[in-house]
Short mmCIF file of C-alpha atoms and ligand atoms in Angstrom, two decimals:
data_model
loop_
_atom_site.label_atom_id
_atom_site.label_comp_id
_atom_site.label_asym_id
_atom_site.label_seq_id
_atom_site.Cartn_x
_atom_site.Cartn_y
_atom_site.Cartn_z
CA MET K 1 -13.56 -2.27 12.79
CA MET K 2 -12.23 -0.23 9.90
CA ASN K 3 -14.05 2.99 10.68
CA GLU K 4 -12.93 2.97 14.25
CA TYR K 5 -9.27 2.86 13.19
CA ILE K 6 -9.66 5.37 10.39
CA SER K 7 -11.28 7.86 12.76
CA GLU K 8 -8.39 7.24 15.11
CA MET K 9 -5.94 8.15 12.33
CA VAL K 10 -7.84 11.32 11.50
CA ALA K 11 -8.06 12.19 15.20
CA GLN K 12 -4.31 11.79 15.41
CA GLU K 13 -3.99 14.18 12.50
CA ASP K 14 -2.45 11.60 10.28
CA LYS K 15 -4.93 12.74 7.67
CA SER K 16 -2.65 12.14 4.72
CA THR K 17 -2.32 8.44 5.63
CA ALA K 18 -6.11 8.16 5.99
CA GLU K 19 -6.66 9.82 2.57
CA HIS K 20 -3.91 7.75 0.94
CA SER K 21 -5.50 4.58 2.31
CA GLY K 22 -8.88 5.52 0.85
CA ARG K 23 -7.34 5.98 -2.62
CA VAL K 24 -5.36 2.73 -2.30
CA ALA K 25 -8.64 0.92 -1.53
CA LYS K 26 -10.25 2.40 -4.68
CA ILE K 27 -7.33 1.37 -6.90
CA ALA K 28 -7.15 -2.07 -5.27
CA ASP K 29 -10.86 -2.57 -5.99
CA ILE K 30 -10.34 -1.77 -9.69
CA LEU K 31 -7.39 -4.19 -9.84
CA GLY K 32 -9.30 -6.84 -7.89
CA ARG K 33 -12.24 -6.71 -10.29
CA ALA K 34 -9.89 -6.94 -13.29
CA LEU K 35 -8.32 -9.99 -11.61
CA ARG K 36 -11.82 -11.45 -11.17
CA LEU K 37 -11.69 -11.75 -7.40
CA SER K 38 -14.85 -12.99 -5.70
CA GLU K 39 -17.13 -10.56 -3.85
CA SER K 40 -15.87 -11.82 -0.50
CA GLU K 41 -12.23 -11.41 -1.59
CA LEU K 42 -13.05 -7.87 -2.76
CA LEU K 43 -14.49 -7.07 0.68
CA THR K 44 -11.39 -8.43 2.42
CA LEU K 45 -9.18 -6.51 -0.03
CA ASP K 46 -11.10 -3.29 0.67
CA GLU K 47 -10.74 -3.62 4.40
CA ALA K 48 -7.04 -4.54 4.27
CA ALA K 49 -6.31 -1.70 1.80
CA LYS K 50 -8.00 0.83 4.08
CA LEU K 51 -6.00 -0.43 7.07
CA HIS K 52 -2.68 -1.28 5.40
CA ASP K 53 -0.75 1.60 6.99
CA ILE K 54 -2.61 1.63 10.34
CA GLY K 55 0.65 0.71 12.10
CA LYS K 56 2.01 4.18 11.22
CA ILE K 57 0.01 5.42 14.21
CA LYS K 58 2.77 3.94 16.33
CA VAL K 59 5.64 5.52 14.36
CA ASP K 60 6.92 8.95 15.43
CA VAL K 61 5.24 11.56 13.24
CA LYS K 62 8.54 13.48 13.03
CA ILE K 63 10.03 10.53 11.16
CA LEU K 64 6.95 10.06 8.96
CA GLN K 65 6.95 13.69 7.89
CA LYS K 66 10.68 14.29 7.75
CA PRO K 67 11.39 16.38 4.65
CA ALA K 68 15.00 15.17 4.36
CA ARG K 69 16.64 11.82 3.68
CA LEU K 70 15.99 9.26 6.43
CA THR K 71 18.80 7.73 8.45
CA ASP K 72 19.08 3.93 8.50
CA GLU K 73 17.59 3.89 12.01
CA GLU K 74 14.65 6.05 10.95
CA PHE K 75 13.98 3.87 7.92
CA ALA K 76 14.13 0.76 10.12
CA GLU K 77 11.53 2.37 12.41
CA ILE K 78 9.21 3.20 9.48
CA LYS K 79 9.46 -0.38 8.23
CA LYS K 80 8.08 -1.58 11.55
CA HIS K 81 4.64 -0.15 10.65
CA THR K 82 3.90 -3.49 8.96
CA VAL K 83 4.48 -5.40 12.19
CA TYR K 84 2.75 -2.76 14.33
CA GLY K 85 -0.30 -3.00 12.05
CA PHE K 86 -0.27 -6.80 12.25
CA THR K 87 -0.11 -6.71 16.05
CA MET K 88 -2.94 -4.19 16.29
CA ILE K 89 -5.33 -6.03 13.96
CA SER K 90 -4.55 -9.72 14.60
CA PRO K 91 -6.69 -9.99 17.76
CA LYS K 92 -9.69 -8.91 15.65
CA ASP K 93 -8.99 -10.43 12.25
CA ASP K 94 -6.10 -12.77 11.42
CA MET K 95 -6.62 -12.65 7.67
CA ILE K 96 -6.62 -8.84 7.42
CA ALA K 97 -3.64 -8.71 9.81
CA SER K 98 -1.56 -11.04 7.61
CA LEU K 99 -2.39 -8.96 4.53
CA ILE K 100 -1.25 -5.81 6.35
CA LEU K 101 1.95 -7.53 7.48
CA SER K 102 2.93 -8.42 3.90
CA HIS K 103 2.04 -5.27 1.93
CA HIS K 104 5.74 -4.26 1.54
CA GLU K 105 6.98 -7.67 0.49
CA ARG K 106 8.37 -7.75 -3.05
CA TRP K 107 7.98 -10.35 -5.78
CA ASP K 108 11.77 -10.93 -5.92
CA GLY K 109 12.07 -11.37 -2.14
CA SER K 110 13.73 -8.00 -1.48
CA GLY K 111 10.85 -6.56 0.54
CA TYR K 112 10.02 -6.52 4.26
CA PRO K 113 9.40 -7.60 6.99
CA ASN K 114 9.95 -11.28 6.08
CA GLY K 115 11.57 -11.24 2.64
CA LEU K 116 8.81 -13.44 1.19
CA SER K 117 8.87 -13.90 -2.58
CA GLY K 118 6.50 -14.76 -5.43
CA CYS K 119 3.40 -16.71 -4.52
CA ASN K 120 4.54 -17.02 -0.89
CA ILE K 121 3.34 -13.41 -0.53
CA PRO K 122 -0.42 -13.43 0.16
CA TYR K 123 -2.19 -12.68 -3.13
CA LEU K 124 -4.22 -9.73 -1.83
CA SER K 125 -1.05 -8.17 -0.36
CA ARG K 126 0.43 -8.28 -3.87
CA VAL K 127 -2.62 -6.38 -5.13
CA ILE K 128 -2.34 -3.81 -2.33
CA ALA K 129 1.40 -3.38 -3.09
CA VAL K 130 0.66 -2.26 -6.65
CA ALA K 131 -2.24 -0.02 -5.61
CA ASP K 132 -0.10 1.49 -2.83
CA SER K 133 2.79 2.23 -5.21
CA ILE K 134 0.51 3.79 -7.81
CA ASP K 135 -0.97 6.21 -5.28
CA ALA K 136 2.45 6.96 -3.74
CA MET K 137 4.00 7.73 -7.13
CA MET K 138 1.04 9.92 -8.12
CA SER K 139 1.20 11.99 -4.92
CA ASP K 140 3.55 14.78 -3.90
CA ARG K 141 5.65 13.70 -0.94
CA CYS K 142 7.56 15.97 1.40
CA TYR K 143 10.81 14.87 -0.28
CA ARG K 144 9.71 14.76 -3.96
CA LYS K 145 7.06 15.81 -6.49
CA ALA K 146 4.49 13.42 -7.94
CA LEU K 147 5.36 11.49 -11.10
CA SER K 148 3.32 11.87 -14.27
CA TRP K 149 0.89 9.06 -15.16
CA SER K 150 3.15 7.80 -17.95
CA GLN K 151 6.21 7.81 -15.65
CA CYS K 152 4.14 5.87 -13.11
CA LEU K 153 3.18 3.24 -15.71
CA ASP K 154 6.85 2.99 -16.80
CA GLU K 155 7.90 2.33 -13.20
CA LEU K 156 5.27 -0.40 -12.80
CA ASP K 157 6.43 -2.00 -16.01
CA LYS K 158 10.13 -1.79 -15.08
CA ASN K 159 9.43 -3.39 -11.72
CA ARG K 160 7.22 -6.26 -12.84
CA ASN K 161 8.91 -9.45 -11.60
CA LYS K 162 11.06 -7.32 -9.26
CA MET K 163 8.75 -5.48 -6.89
CA TYR K 164 5.40 -6.58 -8.25
CA ASP K 165 3.47 -9.67 -9.25
CA PRO K 166 3.49 -9.42 -13.08
CA LYS K 167 -0.15 -10.51 -13.20
CA VAL K 168 -1.17 -7.55 -11.02
CA VAL K 169 0.89 -5.17 -13.19
CA ASP K 170 -0.91 -6.55 -16.25
CA ALA K 171 -4.23 -5.83 -14.55
CA ALA K 172 -3.10 -2.24 -13.88
CA PHE K 173 -2.29 -1.78 -17.57
CA VAL K 174 -5.61 -3.28 -18.67
CA CYS K 175 -7.58 -0.88 -16.48
CA GLN K 176 -5.20 2.09 -16.57
CA ALA K 177 -7.90 4.54 -17.70
CA MET K 178 -10.18 3.58 -14.80
CA ILE K 179 -7.36 3.95 -12.29
CA PHE K 180 -6.31 7.32 -13.70
CA ASN K 181 -9.91 8.57 -13.59
CA ALA K 182 -10.32 7.37 -10.01
CA LEU K 183 -7.21 9.30 -8.98
CA CYS K 184 -8.40 12.43 -10.84
CA ALA K 185 -11.87 12.22 -9.27
CA ASP K 186 -10.38 12.30 -5.81
FE1 LIG Q 1 2.95 0.82 4.13
#
């Protein structure tokens, strides 16, 4: 299932999303092992991490790649990628679809699309959220430069209990060298 969608992304020239998703899956795997997930949970996590932004296929590329500040309407459209991804994947796999739906929820309930908080957010979505943020902060974006590794760790720490499950942030600190090396190897 996964490969078919990833090739679709590449075919649609959304290469940066496909590459980002590959790195998110690597980071999520490191976090998942530190959190002692089972082998079957790690497989689910890998698949959901690789597909987490699949719904961006349905968002206008002009909005995705806009180098300037987004309008409220444009931001609302980008946020829909969670629901688009859910709708695309749910006929094939409910579990993966629900993880995709919740990857932008935040620990304090300020995320989207449903404003879930704490342990109401599926556990593996909380792992993907941290992996996703790490890769996003460590990458140049059209509207800003990448952060340094120490700035990235500071942000994770500042946002524990706000954006992120503190337990997942702890795991990121425990295996920070492995994550940094994985990003450098890419
Ligand atoms: Fe996303």
